[in-house]
XYZ file of C-alpha atoms in Angstrom:
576
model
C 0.000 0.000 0.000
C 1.057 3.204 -0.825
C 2.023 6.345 1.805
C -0.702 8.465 0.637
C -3.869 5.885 1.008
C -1.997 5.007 4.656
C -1.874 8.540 5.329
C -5.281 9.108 3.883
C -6.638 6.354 6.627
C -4.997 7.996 9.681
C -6.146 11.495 8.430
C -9.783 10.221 8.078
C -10.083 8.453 11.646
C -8.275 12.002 13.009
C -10.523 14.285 11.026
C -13.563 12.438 12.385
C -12.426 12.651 15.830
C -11.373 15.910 16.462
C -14.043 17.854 18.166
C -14.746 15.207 20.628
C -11.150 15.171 21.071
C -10.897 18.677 21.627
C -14.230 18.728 23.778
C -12.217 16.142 25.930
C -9.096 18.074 26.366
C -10.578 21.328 27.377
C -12.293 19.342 29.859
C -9.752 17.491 31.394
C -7.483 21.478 30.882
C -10.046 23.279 32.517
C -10.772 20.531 35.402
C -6.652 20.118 36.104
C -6.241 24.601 36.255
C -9.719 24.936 38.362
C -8.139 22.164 41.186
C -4.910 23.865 40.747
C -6.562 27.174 41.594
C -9.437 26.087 44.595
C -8.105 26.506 48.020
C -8.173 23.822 50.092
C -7.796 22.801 53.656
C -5.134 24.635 56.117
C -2.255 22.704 57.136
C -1.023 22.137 60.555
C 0.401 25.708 60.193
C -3.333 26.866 59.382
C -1.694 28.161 55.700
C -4.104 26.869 52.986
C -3.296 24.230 50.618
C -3.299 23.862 47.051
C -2.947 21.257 44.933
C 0.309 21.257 42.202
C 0.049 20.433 38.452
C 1.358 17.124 39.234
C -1.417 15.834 41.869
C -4.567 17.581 39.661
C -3.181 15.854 36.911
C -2.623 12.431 38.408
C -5.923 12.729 40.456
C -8.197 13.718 37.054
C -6.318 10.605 35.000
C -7.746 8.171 37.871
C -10.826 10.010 38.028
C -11.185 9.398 34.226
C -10.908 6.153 34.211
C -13.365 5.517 37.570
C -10.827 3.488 39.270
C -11.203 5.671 42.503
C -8.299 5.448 44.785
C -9.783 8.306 46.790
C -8.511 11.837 47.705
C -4.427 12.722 47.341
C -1.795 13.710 49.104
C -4.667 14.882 51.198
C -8.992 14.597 51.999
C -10.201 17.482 50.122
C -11.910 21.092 51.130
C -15.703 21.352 50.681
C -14.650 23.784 47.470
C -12.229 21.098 46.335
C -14.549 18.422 46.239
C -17.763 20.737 44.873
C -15.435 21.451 41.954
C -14.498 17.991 41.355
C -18.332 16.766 41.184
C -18.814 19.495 38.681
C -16.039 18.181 36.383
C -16.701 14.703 36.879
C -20.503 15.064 35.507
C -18.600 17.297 32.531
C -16.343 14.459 31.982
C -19.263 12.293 31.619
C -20.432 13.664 29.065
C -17.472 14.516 27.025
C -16.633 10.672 27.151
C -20.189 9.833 25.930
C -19.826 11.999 23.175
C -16.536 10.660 22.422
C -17.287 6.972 22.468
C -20.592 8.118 20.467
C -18.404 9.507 17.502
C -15.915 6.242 17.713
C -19.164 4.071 17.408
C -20.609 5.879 14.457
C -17.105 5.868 13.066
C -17.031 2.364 13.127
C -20.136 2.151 11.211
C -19.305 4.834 8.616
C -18.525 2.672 5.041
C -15.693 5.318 4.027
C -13.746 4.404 7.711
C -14.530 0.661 7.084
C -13.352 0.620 3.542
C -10.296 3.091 4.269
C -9.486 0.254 7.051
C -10.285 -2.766 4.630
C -8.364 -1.438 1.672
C -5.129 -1.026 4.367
C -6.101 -4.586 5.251
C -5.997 -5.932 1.816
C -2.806 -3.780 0.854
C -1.043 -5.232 3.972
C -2.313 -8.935 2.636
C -0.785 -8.001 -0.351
C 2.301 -6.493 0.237
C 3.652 -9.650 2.895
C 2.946 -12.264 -0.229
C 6.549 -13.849 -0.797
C 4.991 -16.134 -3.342
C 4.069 -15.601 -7.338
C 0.319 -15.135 -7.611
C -1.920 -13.501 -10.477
C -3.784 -10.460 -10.676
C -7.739 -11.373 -11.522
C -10.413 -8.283 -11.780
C -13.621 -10.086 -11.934
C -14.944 -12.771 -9.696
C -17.533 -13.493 -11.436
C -18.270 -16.886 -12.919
C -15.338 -17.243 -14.880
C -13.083 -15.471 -12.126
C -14.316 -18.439 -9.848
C -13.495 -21.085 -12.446
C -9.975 -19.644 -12.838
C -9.091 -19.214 -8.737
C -10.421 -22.552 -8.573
C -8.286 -23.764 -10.932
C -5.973 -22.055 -10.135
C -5.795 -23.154 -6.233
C -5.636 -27.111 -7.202
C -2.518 -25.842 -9.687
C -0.740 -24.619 -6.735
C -0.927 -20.743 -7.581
C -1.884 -17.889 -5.343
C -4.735 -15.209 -6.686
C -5.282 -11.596 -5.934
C -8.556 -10.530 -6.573
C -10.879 -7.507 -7.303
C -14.315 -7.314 -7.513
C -16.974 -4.493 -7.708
C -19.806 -6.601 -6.354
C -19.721 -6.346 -2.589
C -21.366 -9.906 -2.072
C -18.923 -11.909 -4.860
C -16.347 -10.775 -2.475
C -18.344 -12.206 0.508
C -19.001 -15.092 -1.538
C -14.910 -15.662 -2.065
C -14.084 -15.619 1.709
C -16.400 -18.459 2.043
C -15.035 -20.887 -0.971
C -12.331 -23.297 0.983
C -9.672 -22.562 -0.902
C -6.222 -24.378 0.117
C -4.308 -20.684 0.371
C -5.858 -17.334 1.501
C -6.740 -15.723 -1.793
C -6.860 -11.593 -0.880
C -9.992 -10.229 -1.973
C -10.959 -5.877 -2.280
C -14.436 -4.670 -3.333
C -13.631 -1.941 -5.607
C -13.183 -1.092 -8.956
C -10.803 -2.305 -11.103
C -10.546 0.061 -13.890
C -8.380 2.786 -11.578
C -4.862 2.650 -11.976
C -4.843 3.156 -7.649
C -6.991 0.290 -7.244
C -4.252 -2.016 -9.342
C -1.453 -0.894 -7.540
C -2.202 -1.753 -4.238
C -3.486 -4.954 -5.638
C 0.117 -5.702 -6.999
C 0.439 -4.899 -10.180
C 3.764 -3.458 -10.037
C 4.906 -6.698 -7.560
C 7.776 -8.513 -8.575
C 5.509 -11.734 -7.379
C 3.180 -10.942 -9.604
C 2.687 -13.355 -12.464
C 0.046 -11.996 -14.811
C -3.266 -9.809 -15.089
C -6.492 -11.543 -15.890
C -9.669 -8.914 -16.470
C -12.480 -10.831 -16.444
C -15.160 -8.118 -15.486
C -18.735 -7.846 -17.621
C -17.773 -4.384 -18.323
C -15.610 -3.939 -21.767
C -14.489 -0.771 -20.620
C -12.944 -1.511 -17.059
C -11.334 -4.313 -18.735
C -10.276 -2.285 -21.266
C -8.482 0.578 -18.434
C -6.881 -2.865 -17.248
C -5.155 -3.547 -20.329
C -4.092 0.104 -20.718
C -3.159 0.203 -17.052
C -0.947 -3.281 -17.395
C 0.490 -2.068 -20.732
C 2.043 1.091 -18.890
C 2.656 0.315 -15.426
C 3.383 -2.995 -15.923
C 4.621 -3.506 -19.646
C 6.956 -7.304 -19.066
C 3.376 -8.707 -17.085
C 1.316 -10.759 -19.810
C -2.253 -9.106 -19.707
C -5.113 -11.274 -20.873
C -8.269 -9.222 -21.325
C -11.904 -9.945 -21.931
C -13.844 -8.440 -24.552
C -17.504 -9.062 -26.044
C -17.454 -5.883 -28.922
C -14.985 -5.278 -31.862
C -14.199 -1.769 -30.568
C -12.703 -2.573 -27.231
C -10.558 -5.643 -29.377
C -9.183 -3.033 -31.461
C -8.640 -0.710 -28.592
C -7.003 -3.661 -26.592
C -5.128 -4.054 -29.331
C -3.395 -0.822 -30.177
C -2.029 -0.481 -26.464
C -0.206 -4.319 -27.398
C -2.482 -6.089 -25.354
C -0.696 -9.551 -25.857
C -3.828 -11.478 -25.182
C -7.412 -10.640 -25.793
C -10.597 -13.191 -25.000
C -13.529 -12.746 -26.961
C -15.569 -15.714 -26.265
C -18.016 -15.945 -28.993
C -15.211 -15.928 -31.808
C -13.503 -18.076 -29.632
C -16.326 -20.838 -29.955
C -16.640 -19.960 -33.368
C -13.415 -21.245 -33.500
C -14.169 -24.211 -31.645
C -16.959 -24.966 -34.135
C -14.685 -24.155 -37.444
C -12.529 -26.556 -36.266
C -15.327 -28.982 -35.114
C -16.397 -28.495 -39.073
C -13.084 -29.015 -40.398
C -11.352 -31.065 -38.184
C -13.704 -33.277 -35.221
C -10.815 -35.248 -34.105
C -8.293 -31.842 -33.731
C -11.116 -29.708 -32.015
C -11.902 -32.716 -29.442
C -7.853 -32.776 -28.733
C -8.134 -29.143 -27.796
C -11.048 -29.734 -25.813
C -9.166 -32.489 -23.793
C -5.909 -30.507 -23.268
C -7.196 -27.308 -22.517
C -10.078 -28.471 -19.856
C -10.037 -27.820 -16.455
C -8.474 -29.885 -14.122
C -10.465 -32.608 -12.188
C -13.257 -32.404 -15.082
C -14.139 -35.211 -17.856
C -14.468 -34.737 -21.262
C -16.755 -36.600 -23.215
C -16.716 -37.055 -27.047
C -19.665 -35.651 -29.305
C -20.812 -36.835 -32.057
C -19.230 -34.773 -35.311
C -21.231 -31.496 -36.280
C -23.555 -32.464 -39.746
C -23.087 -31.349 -43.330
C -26.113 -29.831 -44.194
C -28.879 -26.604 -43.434
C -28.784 -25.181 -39.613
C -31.213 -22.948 -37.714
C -29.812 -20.303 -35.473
C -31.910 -18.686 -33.001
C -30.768 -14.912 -32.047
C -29.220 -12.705 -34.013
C -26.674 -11.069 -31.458
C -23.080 -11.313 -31.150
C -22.991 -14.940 -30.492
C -25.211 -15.379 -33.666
C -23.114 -13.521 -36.155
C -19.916 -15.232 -34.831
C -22.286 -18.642 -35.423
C -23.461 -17.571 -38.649
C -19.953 -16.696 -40.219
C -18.609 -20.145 -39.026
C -21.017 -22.037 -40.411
C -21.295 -19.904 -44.066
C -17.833 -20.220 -44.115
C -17.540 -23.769 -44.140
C -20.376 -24.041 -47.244
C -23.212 -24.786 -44.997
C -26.572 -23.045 -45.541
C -27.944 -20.743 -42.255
C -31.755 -19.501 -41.941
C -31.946 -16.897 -38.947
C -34.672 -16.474 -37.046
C -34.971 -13.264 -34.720
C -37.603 -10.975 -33.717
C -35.900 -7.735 -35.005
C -34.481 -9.216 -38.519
C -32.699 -6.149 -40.501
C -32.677 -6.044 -44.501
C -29.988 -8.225 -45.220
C -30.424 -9.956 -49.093
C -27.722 -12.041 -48.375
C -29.221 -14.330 -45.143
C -32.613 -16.101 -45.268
C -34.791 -14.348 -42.074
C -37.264 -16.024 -40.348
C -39.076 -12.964 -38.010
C -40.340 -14.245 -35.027
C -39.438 -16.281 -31.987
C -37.298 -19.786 -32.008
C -39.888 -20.717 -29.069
C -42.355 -20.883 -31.220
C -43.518 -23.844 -33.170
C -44.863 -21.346 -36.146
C -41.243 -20.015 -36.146
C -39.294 -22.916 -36.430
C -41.410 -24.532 -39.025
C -41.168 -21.420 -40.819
C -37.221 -21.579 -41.167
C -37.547 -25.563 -42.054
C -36.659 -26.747 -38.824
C -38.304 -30.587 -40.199
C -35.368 -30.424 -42.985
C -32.355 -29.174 -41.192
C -29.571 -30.916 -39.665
C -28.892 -28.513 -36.732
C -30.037 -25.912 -34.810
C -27.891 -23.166 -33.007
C -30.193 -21.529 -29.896
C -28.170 -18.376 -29.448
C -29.692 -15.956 -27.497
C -28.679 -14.216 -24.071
C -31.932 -16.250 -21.919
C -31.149 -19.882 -20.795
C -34.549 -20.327 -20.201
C -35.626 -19.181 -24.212
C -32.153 -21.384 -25.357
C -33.474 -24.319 -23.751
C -37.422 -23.941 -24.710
C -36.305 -23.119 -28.255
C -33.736 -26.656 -28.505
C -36.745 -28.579 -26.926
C -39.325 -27.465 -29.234
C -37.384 -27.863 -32.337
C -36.328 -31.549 -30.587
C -39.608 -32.140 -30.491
C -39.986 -31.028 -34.507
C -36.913 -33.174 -35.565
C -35.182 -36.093 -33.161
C -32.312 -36.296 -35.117
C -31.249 -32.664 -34.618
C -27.794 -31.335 -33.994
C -27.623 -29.338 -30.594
C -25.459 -25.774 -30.415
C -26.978 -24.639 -26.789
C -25.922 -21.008 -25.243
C -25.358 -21.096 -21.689
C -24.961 -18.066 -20.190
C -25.015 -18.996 -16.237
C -23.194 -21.427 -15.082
C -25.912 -21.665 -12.193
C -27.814 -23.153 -15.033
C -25.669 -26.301 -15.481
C -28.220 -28.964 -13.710
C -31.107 -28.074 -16.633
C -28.637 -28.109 -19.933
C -26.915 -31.186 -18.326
C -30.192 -32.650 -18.762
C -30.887 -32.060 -21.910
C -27.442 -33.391 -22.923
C -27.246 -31.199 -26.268
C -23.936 -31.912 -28.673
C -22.057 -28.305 -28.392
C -22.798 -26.036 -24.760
C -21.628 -23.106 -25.231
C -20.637 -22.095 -21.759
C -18.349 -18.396 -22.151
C -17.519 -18.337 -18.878
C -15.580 -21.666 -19.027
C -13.997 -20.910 -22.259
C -12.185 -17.970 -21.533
C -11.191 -19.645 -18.308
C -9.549 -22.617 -20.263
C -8.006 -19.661 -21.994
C -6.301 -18.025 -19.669
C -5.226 -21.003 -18.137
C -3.715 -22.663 -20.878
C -1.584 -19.214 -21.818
C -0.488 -18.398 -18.334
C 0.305 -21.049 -16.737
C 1.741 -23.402 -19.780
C 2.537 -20.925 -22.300
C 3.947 -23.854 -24.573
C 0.564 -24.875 -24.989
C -0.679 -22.181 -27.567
C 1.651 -23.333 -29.791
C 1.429 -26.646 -29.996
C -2.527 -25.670 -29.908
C -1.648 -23.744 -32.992
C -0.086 -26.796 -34.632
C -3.045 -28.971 -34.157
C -5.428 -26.023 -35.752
C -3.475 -26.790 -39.118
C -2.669 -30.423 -38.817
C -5.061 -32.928 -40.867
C -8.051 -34.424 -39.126
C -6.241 -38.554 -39.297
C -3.369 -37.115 -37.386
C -5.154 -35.377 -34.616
C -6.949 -38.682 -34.540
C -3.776 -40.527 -34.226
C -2.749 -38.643 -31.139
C -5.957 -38.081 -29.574
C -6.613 -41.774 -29.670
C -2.871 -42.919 -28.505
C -3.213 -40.199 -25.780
C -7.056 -41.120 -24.435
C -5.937 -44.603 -24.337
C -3.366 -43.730 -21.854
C -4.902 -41.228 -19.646
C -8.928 -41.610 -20.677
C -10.887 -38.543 -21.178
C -10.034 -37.223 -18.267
C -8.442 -33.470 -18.145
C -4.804 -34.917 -17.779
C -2.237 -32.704 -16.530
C -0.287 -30.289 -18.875
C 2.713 -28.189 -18.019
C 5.802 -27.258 -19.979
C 9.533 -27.057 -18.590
C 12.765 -25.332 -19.805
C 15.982 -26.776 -19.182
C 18.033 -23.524 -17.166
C 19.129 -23.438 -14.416
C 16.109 -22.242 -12.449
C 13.905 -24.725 -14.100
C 16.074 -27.818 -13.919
C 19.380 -26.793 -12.376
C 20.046 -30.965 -11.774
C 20.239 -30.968 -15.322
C 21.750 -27.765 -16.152
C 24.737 -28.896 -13.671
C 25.254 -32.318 -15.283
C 25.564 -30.860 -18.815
C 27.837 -28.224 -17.435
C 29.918 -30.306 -16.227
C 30.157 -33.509 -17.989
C 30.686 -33.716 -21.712
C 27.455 -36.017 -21.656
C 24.732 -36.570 -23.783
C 21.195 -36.805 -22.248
C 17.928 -38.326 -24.257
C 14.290 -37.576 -23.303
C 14.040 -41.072 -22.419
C 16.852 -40.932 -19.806
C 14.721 -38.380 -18.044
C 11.542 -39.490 -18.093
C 11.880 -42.646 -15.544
C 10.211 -42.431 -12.521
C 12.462 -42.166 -9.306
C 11.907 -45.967 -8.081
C 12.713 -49.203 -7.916
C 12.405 -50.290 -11.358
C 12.772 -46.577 -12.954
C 9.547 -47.382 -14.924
C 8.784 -45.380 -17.798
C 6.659 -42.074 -16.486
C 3.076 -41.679 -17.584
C 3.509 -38.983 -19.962
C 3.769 -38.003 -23.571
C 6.408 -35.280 -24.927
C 3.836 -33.170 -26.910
C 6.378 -30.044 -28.387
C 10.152 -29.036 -28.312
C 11.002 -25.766 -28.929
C 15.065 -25.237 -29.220
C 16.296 -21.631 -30.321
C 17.112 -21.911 -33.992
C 15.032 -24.721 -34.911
C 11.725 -25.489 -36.260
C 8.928 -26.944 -33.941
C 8.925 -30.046 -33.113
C 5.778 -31.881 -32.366
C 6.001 -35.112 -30.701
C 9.380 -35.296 -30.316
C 11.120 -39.085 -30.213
C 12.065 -40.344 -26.942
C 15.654 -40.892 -28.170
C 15.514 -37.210 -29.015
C 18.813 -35.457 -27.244
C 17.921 -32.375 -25.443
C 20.208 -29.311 -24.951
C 20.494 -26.603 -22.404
C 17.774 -24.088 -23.027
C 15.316 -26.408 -24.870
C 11.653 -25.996 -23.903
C 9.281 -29.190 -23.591
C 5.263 -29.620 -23.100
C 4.394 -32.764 -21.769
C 0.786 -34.235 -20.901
C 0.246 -36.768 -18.706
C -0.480 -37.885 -14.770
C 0.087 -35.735 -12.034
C 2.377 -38.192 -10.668
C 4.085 -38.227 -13.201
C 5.000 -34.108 -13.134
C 5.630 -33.930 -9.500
C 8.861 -37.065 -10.303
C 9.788 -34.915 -13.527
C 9.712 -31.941 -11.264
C 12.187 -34.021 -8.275
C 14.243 -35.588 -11.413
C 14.787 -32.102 -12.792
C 15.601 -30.479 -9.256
C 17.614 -33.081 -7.096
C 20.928 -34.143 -8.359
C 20.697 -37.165 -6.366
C 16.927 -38.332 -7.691
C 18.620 -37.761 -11.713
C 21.673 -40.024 -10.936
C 19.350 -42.724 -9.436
C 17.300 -42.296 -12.705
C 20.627 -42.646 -15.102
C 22.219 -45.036 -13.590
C 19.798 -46.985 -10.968
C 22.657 -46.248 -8.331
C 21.421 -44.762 -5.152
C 23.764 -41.998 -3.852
C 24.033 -40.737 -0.704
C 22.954 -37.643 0.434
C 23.987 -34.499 2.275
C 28.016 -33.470 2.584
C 28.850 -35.917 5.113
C 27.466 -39.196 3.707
C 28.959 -37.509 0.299
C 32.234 -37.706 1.814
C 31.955 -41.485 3.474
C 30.795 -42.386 0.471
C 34.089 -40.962 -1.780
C 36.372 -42.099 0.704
C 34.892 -45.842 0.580
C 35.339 -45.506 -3.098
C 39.189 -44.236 -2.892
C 39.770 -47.402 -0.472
C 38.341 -49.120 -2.919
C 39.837 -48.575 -5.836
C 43.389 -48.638 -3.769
């Protein structure tokens, strides 16, 4: 947190307190000089006494706080203790209105949020660990902490929506995720968040507003310019916006699934192998059946639609669009009405096409509109819009062929480019590889791991990713293969359950599925897919000296300086 919003806190609770603070000093001033000043009883000598700074002050400061240890150094004069019951029913009420202001203080929001954003800076600022910046905990910002949490990964989070915050502090994550309710589109509001941390990792704007997203990006770009930003946007100005301040990364997720359904067109077998290695983790894929060759129905001419619409014209299928505001377009059949409707559907041929595409911004109308035209024509091909996740339990049982879910997709997104940025490459390569060889490898890879979301993570060999490694080709004029490395540290040194998916080496070409007897240099950078167990022994291979000699040779050194040294003298002795 910065000086001036620390400053700005102490200022605020001072500001609020002052005139019961000054209420309570001229009281306790004006008591202290009055006892100073009232005579009070003779002394042996019969000369009157009075009471010194010292005493009125001492005697007022145990007054104050009712303790009562009675009249000192000595019993008081009838003046003396008429002036003290005056003061003490002043004091009263100076305190009340003191502890008055302190209690609507407390309830003041611009003291509680002052206090919670020092809170949340302080959270902040003692994090020793790389986490990620997310604005947005909405539905997808849930999807990616949560994913983020079982990856091991700390999260930073801020949120407009007062009760998403609430609803954060009670998800049981495994690490304390710090959470402020303000907005993210002010530069402030970023940088006590972290943006300008060296822990921080990356910035993920996920809000439903395309401009505070948009004063993310341009906020990351300038205060942050090494951090990769990855930005959410629904329009084609805020894209182009995002894109002229460099915005590395930018999320729309309609053309995104109009990707996903190109692809689906083009290539089944290549868009189901990016379904499988960019899911969440924990989650099952399942296989669909292959999208039909033929004329389609789309529901809902918004955003979604025309991302829809261009996908499927563009692979030489035939689209009839039914909406209730249809503009003069020649060059689209329109259907005016609602896809709820029976009159509708029939009207766009619903009984002769081969799918239908319910694309809308209501679940509810999505859902009615797939049922009806169900009902119309069993053998139907499914594209269902789901715009809440909440919604899950009803489009789960309707079981349609494509959900279209955009909260999940830009999560899988963001995940796959932050956290194994090998992935979009190799991603890249499948987009342009022919349908039988995705099928190959999405066969050979299911059989292996089933169509569960396997675990995907990319390494480079340096010395701060692998130093084990890095040392032993420093040092030795040896040769190492992928399939030296990938044993597992045990009896046995079986074969780990993963698959080598890229290699990227400076100077070369790609290389996709690289050969296990492929020799690796310092510097190269792998993607692998496979079990968990079968990272976290990569991970102690590529880390622990010891655990890669074991794996080389099947010798079991001994560990830690002095067992190193027993263990080279026994082998001088030896050899002598």
């Amino acid at each position: 947190m910065n000086a001036d919003a620390h400053s700005s806190t102490i200022f605020l609770v001072l500001r609020r307190l002052r005139t019961p603070l000054i209420v309570l000093i001229a009281i306790f001033a004006v008591s202290v000089l009055g006892l100073t000043l009232v005579p009070g009883p003779p002394d042996a000598s019969g000369a009157i006494q009075r009471l010194s700074f010292f005493h009125a002050v001492y005697f007022f400061s145990y007054t104050a706080t009712t303790i009562g240890f009675g009249e000192i150094p000595y019993a008081f004069s009838e003046q003396q203790r008429l002036w003290v019951t005056l003061c003490i029913y002043l004091s009263v009420i100076g305190w009340a209105y003191t502890v008055g202001t302190v209690f609507a203080m407390l309830q003041d929001k611009n003291f509680l949020n002052a206090v919670r954003v020092q809170r949340f800076a302080l959270q902040v600022r003692r994090l020793r660990e790389h986490f990620f910046l997310v604005c947005g905990y909405g539905e997808t910002g849930r999807l990616i902490c949560k994913a983020l949490d079982e990856l091991g990964f700390r999260a930073v989070v801020i949120e407009k929506d007062e009760a998403k915050v609430g609803d954060l502090e009670l998800q049981s994550y495994s690490a304390d995720m710090p959470a402020l309710c303000a907005d993210a589109g002010k530069p402030d509001t970023l940088r006590i968040a972290g943006l300008t941390s060296r822990y921080c990792r990356g910035v993920i704007a996920l809000t439903n507003d395309d401009s505070a997203n948009l004063a993310v990006a341009i906020a990351a770009r300038l205060l942050a310019p090494a951090l990769p930003a990855l930005c959410r946007a629904e329009h084609g100005e805020t894209v182009a916006n995002m894109a002229s301040f460099g915005t590395r990364h930018i999320i729309n997720p309609f053309e995104k699934f109009g990707e996903y359904m190109a692809l689906a067109l083009h290539s089944p077998a290549a868009y189901h192998l990016l379904l499988w290695l960019t899911g969440l983790p924990g989650t099952t894929v399942t296989r669909h059946r292959d999208p039909p060759r033929g004329k389609w129905v789309l529901c809902g001419y918004g955003a979604f639609g025309k991302v829809m619409t261009q996908a499927l014209e563009n692979a030489g299928l035939a689209v009839t669009i039914i909406d209730r505001s249809p503009p003069i377009d020649p060059a689209h059949r329109w259907v005016k009405g609602d896809g709820t409707g029976i009159a509708a559907l029939c009207a766009a041929g619903i009984e002769d096409a081969v799918g239908i595409v319910a694309a809308t911004g209501n679940d509810v109308n999505n859902l009615s509109t797939v049922v009806t035209a169900r009902q119309l024509n069993p053998r139907l091909f499914t594209v269902l819009r789901q715009n809440q996740v909440s919604n899950r339990a009803l489009f789960d049982a309707f079981e349609s062929d494509f959900n279209l879910v955009p909260s999940e997709i830009v999560s899988h997104e963001c995940l796959a480019i932050l956290t194994t940025p090998l992935l979009a490459p190799f991603l890249d390569a499948v987009r342009k590889a022919d349908d039988s060889w995705a099928e190959s490898l999405l066969k050979n890879l299911t059989d292996q791991f089933g169509w569960d979301v396997p675990a995907v993570w990319s390494v480079t060999l340096n010395i701060a990713q692998a130093p084990s490694v890095y040392r032993l080709l420093m040092r030795h004029a040896s040769t190492l293969c992928l399939a030296d490395l990938l044993r597992a540290p045990e009896t046995g040194r079986a074969a780990l359950a993963c698959i080598p998916l890229l290699l990227l080496r400076e100077g070369d070409p790609p290389r996709l599925l690289p050969d296990a007897a492929e020799e690796i240099h310092l510097g190269d950078q792998l993607l692998f897919a496979g079990r968990e167990r079968a990272r976290k022994d990569l991970s102690l291979t590529l880390f622990n000296s010891h655990t890669l000699k074991y794996v080389l040779t099947g010798q079991d050194s001994p560990g830690g300086l002095v067992w190193e040294w027993l263990a080279a003298r026994r082998e001088k002795r030896n050899a002598v």
